[in-house]
JSON list of C-alpha atoms in Angstrom, two decimals:
[
{"chain": "A", "resi": 1, "resn": "MET", "atom": "CA", "xyz": [4.94, -80.68, 22.82]},
{"chain": "A", "resi": 2, "resn": "VAL", "atom": "CA", "xyz": [3.80, -78.41, 25.47]},
{"chain": "A", "resi": 3, "resn": "ARG", "atom": "CA", "xyz": [0.33, -79.54, 26.81]},
{"chain": "A", "resi": 4, "resn": "GLU", "atom": "CA", "xyz": [-2.11, -77.64, 28.30]},
{"chain": "A", "resi": 5, "resn": "ASN", "atom": "CA", "xyz": [-3.07, -77.91, 31.63]},
{"chain": "A", "resi": 6, "resn": "SER", "atom": "CA", "xyz": [-3.93, -74.31, 33.34]},
{"chain": "A", "resi": 7, "resn": "ALA", "atom": "CA", "xyz": [-6.75, -72.00, 32.31]},
{"chain": "A", "resi": 8, "resn": "ASN", "atom": "CA", "xyz": [-4.13, -69.61, 31.18]},
{"chain": "A", "resi": 9, "resn": "ALA", "atom": "CA", "xyz": [-2.14, -71.84, 29.09]},
{"chain": "A", "resi": 10, "resn": "ALA", "atom": "CA", "xyz": [-2.09, -70.61, 25.00]},
{"chain": "A", "resi": 11, "resn": "TYR", "atom": "CA", "xyz": [-4.71, -72.17, 23.60]},
{"chain": "A", "resi": 12, "resn": "ALA", "atom": "CA", "xyz": [-5.63, -72.02, 19.99]},
{"chain": "A", "resi": 13, "resn": "HIS", "atom": "CA", "xyz": [-9.52, -71.44, 19.46]},
{"chain": "A", "resi": 14, "resn": "GLU", "atom": "CA", "xyz": [-11.40, -72.05, 16.55]},
{"chain": "A", "resi": 15, "resn": "SER", "atom": "CA", "xyz": [-13.45, -70.01, 14.71]},
{"chain": "A", "resi": 16, "resn": "ARG", "atom": "CA", "xyz": [-17.21, -70.52, 13.87]},
{"chain": "A", "resi": 17, "resn": "ALA", "atom": "CA", "xyz": [-15.80, -70.21, 10.11]},
{"chain": "A", "resi": 18, "resn": "ARG", "atom": "CA", "xyz": [-13.74, -73.03, 10.39]},
{"chain": "A", "resi": 19, "resn": "SER", "atom": "CA", "xyz": [-16.98, -74.84, 12.18]},
{"chain": "A", "resi": 20, "resn": "LEU", "atom": "CA", "xyz": [-18.57, -74.03, 8.98]},
{"chain": "A", "resi": 21, "resn": "ALA", "atom": "CA", "xyz": [-15.88, -75.11, 6.74]},
{"chain": "A", "resi": 22, "resn": "LYS", "atom": "CA", "xyz": [-15.61, -78.66, 8.42]},
{"chain": "A", "resi": 23, "resn": "ALA", "atom": "CA", "xyz": [-19.48, -79.10, 8.22]},
{"chain": "A", "resi": 24, "resn": "ILE", "atom": "CA", "xyz": [-19.42, -78.49, 4.96]},
{"chain": "A", "resi": 25, "resn": "SER", "atom": "CA", "xyz": [-16.69, -80.30, 3.73]},
{"chain": "A", "resi": 26, "resn": "TRP", "atom": "CA", "xyz": [-17.90, -83.30, 6.01]},
{"chain": "A", "resi": 27, "resn": "ARG", "atom": "CA", "xyz": [-21.59, -83.09, 4.77]},
{"chain": "A", "resi": 28, "resn": "PHE", "atom": "CA", "xyz": [-20.41, -83.63, 1.06]},
{"chain": "A", "resi": 29, "resn": "VAL", "atom": "CA", "xyz": [-18.56, -86.71, 2.60]},
{"chain": "A", "resi": 30, "resn": "GLY", "atom": "CA", "xyz": [-21.16, -87.86, 4.37]},
{"chain": "A", "resi": 31, "resn": "THR", "atom": "CA", "xyz": [-24.09, -87.37, 1.55]},
{"chain": "A", "resi": 32, "resn": "LEU", "atom": "CA", "xyz": [-21.99, -89.69, -1.01]},
{"chain": "A", "resi": 33, "resn": "ASP", "atom": "CA", "xyz": [-22.30, -92.31, 1.77]},
{"chain": "A", "resi": 34, "resn": "THR", "atom": "CA", "xyz": [-25.38, -92.31, 2.59]},
{"chain": "A", "resi": 35, "resn": "LEU", "atom": "CA", "xyz": [-26.78, -91.86, -1.13]},
{"chain": "A", "resi": 36, "resn": "ILE", "atom": "CA", "xyz": [-24.13, -95.00, -1.71]},
{"chain": "A", "resi": 37, "resn": "LEU", "atom": "CA", "xyz": [-25.02, -97.18, 1.48]},
{"chain": "A", "resi": 38, "resn": "SER", "atom": "CA", "xyz": [-29.07, -96.10, 0.91]},
{"chain": "A", "resi": 39, "resn": "TYR", "atom": "CA", "xyz": [-29.05, -97.41, -2.29]},
{"chain": "A", "resi": 40, "resn": "LEU", "atom": "CA", "xyz": [-27.40, -100.57, -1.38]},
{"chain": "A", "resi": 41, "resn": "VAL", "atom": "CA", "xyz": [-29.48, -101.26, 1.36]},
{"chain": "A", "resi": 42, "resn": "LEU", "atom": "CA", "xyz": [-32.89, -100.70, -0.82]},
{"chain": "A", "resi": 43, "resn": "THR", "atom": "CA", "xyz": [-31.53, -102.73, -3.79]},
{"chain": "A", "resi": 44, "resn": "PHE", "atom": "CA", "xyz": [-30.32, -105.64, -2.29]},
{"chain": "A", "resi": 45, "resn": "LEU", "atom": "CA", "xyz": [-31.55, -105.94, 1.53]},
{"chain": "A", "resi": 46, "resn": "ALA", "atom": "CA", "xyz": [-34.73, -104.10, 1.72]},
{"chain": "A", "resi": 47, "resn": "PRO", "atom": "CA", "xyz": [-36.24, -107.03, -0.90]},
{"chain": "A", "resi": 48, "resn": "HIS", "atom": "CA", "xyz": [-35.18, -109.73, 1.91]},
{"chain": "A", "resi": 49, "resn": "PHE", "atom": "CA", "xyz": [-37.16, -108.00, 4.70]},
{"chain": "A", "resi": 50, "resn": "GLY", "atom": "CA", "xyz": [-40.26, -108.46, 2.84]},
{"chain": "A", "resi": 51, "resn": "VAL", "atom": "CA", "xyz": [-40.36, -104.44, 1.37]},
{"chain": "A", "resi": 52, "resn": "ARG", "atom": "CA", "xyz": [-39.82, -102.70, -1.92]},
{"chain": "A", "resi": 53, "resn": "GLU", "atom": "CA", "xyz": [-39.69, -106.01, -3.69]},
{"chain": "A", "resi": 54, "resn": "THR", "atom": "CA", "xyz": [-41.05, -104.42, -6.88]},
{"chain": "A", "resi": 55, "resn": "ALA", "atom": "CA", "xyz": [-39.08, -101.11, -6.61]},
{"chain": "A", "resi": 56, "resn": "THR", "atom": "CA", "xyz": [-36.70, -100.78, -9.56]},
{"chain": "A", "resi": 57, "resn": "PRO", "atom": "CA", "xyz": [-33.09, -99.57, -9.21]},
{"chain": "A", "resi": 58, "resn": "SER", "atom": "CA", "xyz": [-34.16, -96.23, -10.28]},
{"chain": "A", "resi": 59, "resn": "GLU", "atom": "CA", "xyz": [-36.83, -95.80, -7.56]},
{"chain": "A", "resi": 60, "resn": "ASN", "atom": "CA", "xyz": [-34.41, -96.98, -5.56]},
{"chain": "A", "resi": 61, "resn": "LEU", "atom": "CA", "xyz": [-31.81, -94.26, -6.29]},
{"chain": "A", "resi": 62, "resn": "HIS", "atom": "CA", "xyz": [-34.52, -91.58, -6.02]},
{"chain": "A", "resi": 63, "resn": "THR", "atom": "CA", "xyz": [-35.44, -92.85, -2.14]},
{"chain": "A", "resi": 64, "resn": "ALA", "atom": "CA", "xyz": [-31.53, -92.97, -1.52]},
{"chain": "A", "resi": 65, "resn": "GLY", "atom": "CA", "xyz": [-31.18, -89.43, -2.92]},
{"chain": "A", "resi": 66, "resn": "TYR", "atom": "CA", "xyz": [-33.78, -88.12, -1.27]},
{"chain": "A", "resi": 67, "resn": "ILE", "atom": "CA", "xyz": [-32.95, -89.42, 2.13]},
{"chain": "A", "resi": 68, "resn": "ALA", "atom": "CA", "xyz": [-28.97, -87.89, 1.32]},
{"chain": "A", "resi": 69, "resn": "LEU", "atom": "CA", "xyz": [-30.56, -84.62, 0.06]},
{"chain": "A", "resi": 70, "resn": "ALA", "atom": "CA", "xyz": [-32.33, -84.24, 3.41]},
{"chain": "A", "resi": 71, "resn": "GLU", "atom": "CA", "xyz": [-29.51, -85.20, 5.51]},
{"chain": "A", "resi": 72, "resn": "VAL", "atom": "CA", "xyz": [-27.42, -82.17, 3.79]},
{"chain": "A", "resi": 73, "resn": "VAL", "atom": "CA", "xyz": [-30.09, -79.99, 5.87]},
{"chain": "A", "resi": 74, "resn": "THR", "atom": "CA", "xyz": [-30.54, -81.64, 9.03]},
{"chain": "A", "resi": 75, "resn": "LYS", "atom": "CA", "xyz": [-26.84, -82.81, 9.47]},
{"chain": "A", "resi": 76, "resn": "THR", "atom": "CA", "xyz": [-25.00, -79.58, 8.57]},
{"chain": "A", "resi": 77, "resn": "LEU", "atom": "CA", "xyz": [-26.99, -78.04, 11.34]},
{"chain": "A", "resi": 78, "resn": "LEU", "atom": "CA", "xyz": [-26.14, -80.47, 13.57]},
{"chain": "A", "resi": 79, "resn": "PHE", "atom": "CA", "xyz": [-22.86, -80.87, 12.84]},
{"chain": "A", "resi": 80, "resn": "PHE", "atom": "CA", "xyz": [-22.43, -77.00, 13.06]},
{"chain": "A", "resi": 81, "resn": "LEU", "atom": "CA", "xyz": [-24.00, -77.66, 16.70]},
{"chain": "A", "resi": 82, "resn": "HIS", "atom": "CA", "xyz": [-22.03, -80.60, 17.60]},
{"chain": "A", "resi": 83, "resn": "GLU", "atom": "CA", "xyz": [-18.51, -78.54, 16.28]},
{"chain": "A", "resi": 84, "resn": "ARG", "atom": "CA", "xyz": [-19.22, -75.51, 18.39]},
{"chain": "A", "resi": 85, "resn": "VAL", "atom": "CA", "xyz": [-19.54, -78.10, 21.68]},
{"chain": "A", "resi": 86, "resn": "TRP", "atom": "CA", "xyz": [-16.86, -79.79, 20.99]},
{"chain": "A", "resi": 87, "resn": "SER", "atom": "CA", "xyz": [-14.44, -76.39, 20.29]},
{"chain": "A", "resi": 88, "resn": "ARG", "atom": "CA", "xyz": [-15.31, -75.54, 24.01]},
{"chain": "A", "resi": 89, "resn": "LEU", "atom": "CA", "xyz": [-14.28, -78.77, 25.52]},
{"chain": "A", "resi": 90, "resn": "ARG", "atom": "CA", "xyz": [-10.51, -78.11, 26.05]},
{"chain": "A", "resi": 91, "resn": "TRP", "atom": "CA", "xyz": [-10.22, -82.37, 26.91]},
{"chain": "A", "resi": 92, "resn": "ALA", "atom": "CA", "xyz": [-7.22, -83.75, 24.96]},
{"chain": "A", "resi": 93, "resn": "VAL", "atom": "CA", "xyz": [-5.88, -80.80, 23.01]},
{"chain": "A", "resi": 94, "resn": "TRP", "atom": "CA", "xyz": [-2.53, -79.09, 23.81]},
{"chain": "A", "resi": 95, "resn": "THR", "atom": "CA", "xyz": [-0.38, -76.30, 22.17]},
{"chain": "A", "resi": 96, "resn": "ASP", "atom": "CA", "xyz": [2.63, -77.25, 20.64]},
{"chain": "A", "resi": 97, "resn": "ARG", "atom": "CA", "xyz": [6.32, -74.91, 20.59]},
{"chain": "A", "resi": 98, "resn": "ARG", "atom": "CA", "xyz": [4.76, -72.88, 17.99]},
{"chain": "A", "resi": 99, "resn": "GLY", "atom": "CA", "xyz": [1.20, -72.07, 19.65]},
{"chain": "A", "resi": 100, "resn": "ARG", "atom": "CA", "xyz": [-0.52, -74.33, 17.26]},
{"chain": "A", "resi": 101, "resn": "ARG", "atom": "CA", "xyz": [-3.41, -76.64, 18.40]},
{"chain": "A", "resi": 102, "resn": "ILE", "atom": "CA", "xyz": [-3.02, -80.30, 18.52]},
{"chain": "A", "resi": 103, "resn": "GLU", "atom": "CA", "xyz": [-6.02, -82.63, 18.89]},
{"chain": "A", "resi": 104, "resn": "GLY", "atom": "CA", "xyz": [-5.31, -86.12, 20.51]},
{"chain": "A", "resi": 105, "resn": "LEU", "atom": "CA", "xyz": [-6.44, -89.21, 18.95]},
{"chain": "A", "resi": 106, "resn": "ARG", "atom": "CA", "xyz": [-8.43, -90.06, 21.92]},
{"chain": "A", "resi": 107, "resn": "ARG", "atom": "CA", "xyz": [-10.26, -86.77, 20.93]},
{"chain": "A", "resi": 108, "resn": "SER", "atom": "CA", "xyz": [-10.85, -87.29, 17.53]},
{"chain": "A", "resi": 109, "resn": "GLY", "atom": "CA", "xyz": [-12.41, -90.98, 18.19]},
{"chain": "A", "resi": 110, "resn": "SER", "atom": "CA", "xyz": [-14.89, -89.53, 21.15]},
{"chain": "A", "resi": 111, "resn": "LYS", "atom": "CA", "xyz": [-16.16, -86.65, 18.77]},
{"chain": "A", "resi": 112, "resn": "ALA", "atom": "CA", "xyz": [-16.30, -89.25, 16.10]},
{"chain": "A", "resi": 113, "resn": "ALA", "atom": "CA", "xyz": [-18.30, -91.37, 18.49]},
{"chain": "A", "resi": 114, "resn": "SER", "atom": "CA", "xyz": [-20.66, -88.81, 19.83]},
{"chain": "A", "resi": 115, "resn": "TRP", "atom": "CA", "xyz": [-21.24, -87.49, 16.20]},
{"chain": "A", "resi": 116, "resn": "ARG", "atom": "CA", "xyz": [-22.07, -91.18, 14.93]},
{"chain": "A", "resi": 117, "resn": "ILE", "atom": "CA", "xyz": [-24.61, -91.63, 17.74]},
{"chain": "A", "resi": 118, "resn": "LEU", "atom": "CA", "xyz": [-26.28, -88.20, 17.04]},
{"chain": "A", "resi": 119, "resn": "ALA", "atom": "CA", "xyz": [-26.03, -88.65, 13.06]},
{"chain": "A", "resi": 120, "resn": "SER", "atom": "CA", "xyz": [-27.29, -92.22, 13.20]},
{"chain": "A", "resi": 121, "resn": "LEU", "atom": "CA", "xyz": [-30.25, -91.21, 14.76]},
{"chain": "A", "resi": 122, "resn": "ASP", "atom": "CA", "xyz": [-31.22, -88.44, 12.11]},
{"chain": "A", "resi": 123, "resn": "THR", "atom": "CA", "xyz": [-30.52, -91.12, 9.32]},
{"chain": "A", "resi": 124, "resn": "ALA", "atom": "CA", "xyz": [-33.03, -93.56, 10.84]},
{"chain": "A", "resi": 125, "resn": "LEU", "atom": "CA", "xyz": [-35.44, -90.96, 11.21]},
{"chain": "A", "resi": 126, "resn": "LEU", "atom": "CA", "xyz": [-34.96, -89.72, 7.29]},
{"chain": "A", "resi": 127, "resn": "ALA", "atom": "CA", "xyz": [-34.89, -93.17, 6.19]},
{"chain": "A", "resi": 128, "resn": "LEU", "atom": "CA", "xyz": [-38.10, -94.24, 8.27]},
{"chain": "A", "resi": 129, "resn": "LEU", "atom": "CA", "xyz": [-39.84, -91.05, 6.45]},
{"chain": "A", "resi": 130, "resn": "PHE", "atom": "CA", "xyz": [-38.66, -91.68, 2.99]},
{"chain": "A", "resi": 131, "resn": "THR", "atom": "CA", "xyz": [-39.30, -95.31, 3.11]},
{"chain": "A", "resi": 132, "resn": "GLY", "atom": "CA", "xyz": [-42.20, -96.08, 5.79]},
{"chain": "A", "resi": 133, "resn": "HIS", "atom": "CA", "xyz": [-40.31, -99.42, 6.76]},
{"chain": "A", "resi": 134, "resn": "PRO", "atom": "CA", "xyz": [-38.41, -99.45, 10.31]},
{"chain": "A", "resi": 135, "resn": "LEU", "atom": "CA", "xyz": [-36.11, -101.96, 9.64]},
{"chain": "A", "resi": 136, "resn": "THR", "atom": "CA", "xyz": [-35.24, -101.05, 6.35]},
{"chain": "A", "resi": 137, "resn": "ALA", "atom": "CA", "xyz": [-34.76, -97.57, 8.23]},
{"chain": "A", "resi": 138, "resn": "LEU", "atom": "CA", "xyz": [-32.37, -99.20, 11.18]},
{"chain": "A", "resi": 139, "resn": "THR", "atom": "CA", "xyz": [-30.62, -100.64, 8.66]},
{"chain": "A", "resi": 140, "resn": "ILE", "atom": "CA", "xyz": [-29.61, -97.85, 6.85]},
{"chain": "A", "resi": 141, "resn": "GLY", "atom": "CA", "xyz": [-28.94, -95.80, 10.01]},
{"chain": "A", "resi": 142, "resn": "GLY", "atom": "CA", "xyz": [-27.57, -98.86, 11.46]},
{"chain": "A", "resi": 143, "resn": "GLY", "atom": "CA", "xyz": [-24.83, -99.56, 8.74]},
{"chain": "A", "resi": 144, "resn": "GLU", "atom": "CA", "xyz": [-23.64, -95.85, 8.26]},
{"chain": "A", "resi": 145, "resn": "VAL", "atom": "CA", "xyz": [-21.89, -96.19, 11.91]},
{"chain": "A", "resi": 146, "resn": "ALA", "atom": "CA", "xyz": [-19.50, -98.39, 10.46]},
{"chain": "A", "resi": 147, "resn": "THR", "atom": "CA", "xyz": [-18.65, -96.37, 7.06]},
{"chain": "A", "resi": 148, "resn": "LYS", "atom": "CA", "xyz": [-19.10, -92.85, 8.64]},
{"chain": "A", "resi": 149, "resn": "LEU", "atom": "CA", "xyz": [-17.07, -93.68, 11.81]},
{"chain": "A", "resi": 150, "resn": "ILE", "atom": "CA", "xyz": [-14.12, -94.42, 9.71]},
{"chain": "A", "resi": 151, "resn": "LEU", "atom": "CA", "xyz": [-14.74, -91.82, 7.09]},
{"chain": "A", "resi": 152, "resn": "TYR", "atom": "CA", "xyz": [-15.18, -89.00, 10.33]},
{"chain": "A", "resi": 153, "resn": "VAL", "atom": "CA", "xyz": [-12.18, -89.77, 12.03]},
{"chain": "A", "resi": 154, "resn": "PHE", "atom": "CA", "xyz": [-10.28, -89.49, 8.91]},
{"chain": "A", "resi": 155, "resn": "HIS", "atom": "CA", "xyz": [-11.91, -86.05, 8.35]},
{"chain": "A", "resi": 156, "resn": "GLU", "atom": "CA", "xyz": [-10.80, -85.04, 11.66]},
{"chain": "A", "resi": 157, "resn": "ARG", "atom": "CA", "xyz": [-7.80, -86.01, 11.04]},
{"chain": "A", "resi": 158, "resn": "VAL", "atom": "CA", "xyz": [-6.90, -84.10, 8.15]},
{"chain": "A", "resi": 159, "resn": "TRP", "atom": "CA", "xyz": [-8.63, -81.00, 9.58]},
{"chain": "A", "resi": 160, "resn": "ASP", "atom": "CA", "xyz": [-6.38, -81.38, 12.34]},
{"chain": "A", "resi": 161, "resn": "ARG", "atom": "CA", "xyz": [-3.60, -80.29, 10.27]},
{"chain": "A", "resi": 162, "resn": "ILE", "atom": "CA", "xyz": [-5.54, -77.24, 8.40]},
{"chain": "A", "resi": 163, "resn": "PRO", "atom": "CA", "xyz": [-4.60, -74.21, 10.24]},
{"chain": "A", "resi": 164, "resn": "TYR", "atom": "CA", "xyz": [-7.59, -72.55, 8.68]},
{"chain": "A", "resi": 165, "resn": "GLY", "atom": "CA", "xyz": [-9.90, -70.95, 11.46]},
{"chain": "A", "resi": 166, "resn": "ARG", "atom": "CA", "xyz": [-7.54, -71.24, 14.35]},
{"chain": "A", "resi": 167, "resn": "ALA", "atom": "CA", "xyz": [-5.84, -68.27, 16.59]},
{"chain": "A", "resi": 168, "resn": "LYS", "atom": "CA", "xyz": [-3.34, -68.52, 18.86]},
{"chain": "A", "resi": 169, "resn": "GLY", "atom": "CA", "xyz": [-5.03, -67.55, 22.45]},
{"chain": "A", "resi": 170, "resn": "GLY", "atom": "CA", "xyz": [-8.11, -65.48, 22.49]},
{"chain": "A", "resi": 171, "resn": "HIS", "atom": "CA", "xyz": [-11.20, -66.08, 20.70]},
{"chain": "A", "resi": 172, "resn": "VAL", "atom": "CA", "xyz": [-12.06, -66.13, 16.81]}
]
């Protein structure tokens, strides 16, 4: 592999279309995770916090659904913006002999961590909005740190193998 060390090195730039495709695929994974996690917290943990003790499983599913659906809007926008920032950073990125862009595992991990902080804050705020209970909101937002951090690294590694929206040299 040829590491990129100079400003003139061949660099596979990522298009806005690629960022959008990644945002959509991640949102599908993330929404499903939020729906399941929110439902589990609302059903099994929130009653121990002294809230939602009389909520039915159906009501908990509706509340979890509202949180998950609201995230489709907020997180798609936030993810797209996050991708655009990272697409401009050349840290831990190089091209191989064929000119393909390669991201290092440290880069994927750093992207995952920065995204997770931003996204968990968004989730906690949405959970607070729909439940009205800070501890429930923090549990949902905090719980997804573990689930989504793992899912996001896998998502990044899969997308690193997909050439869609990448061009060698120049901007796309």
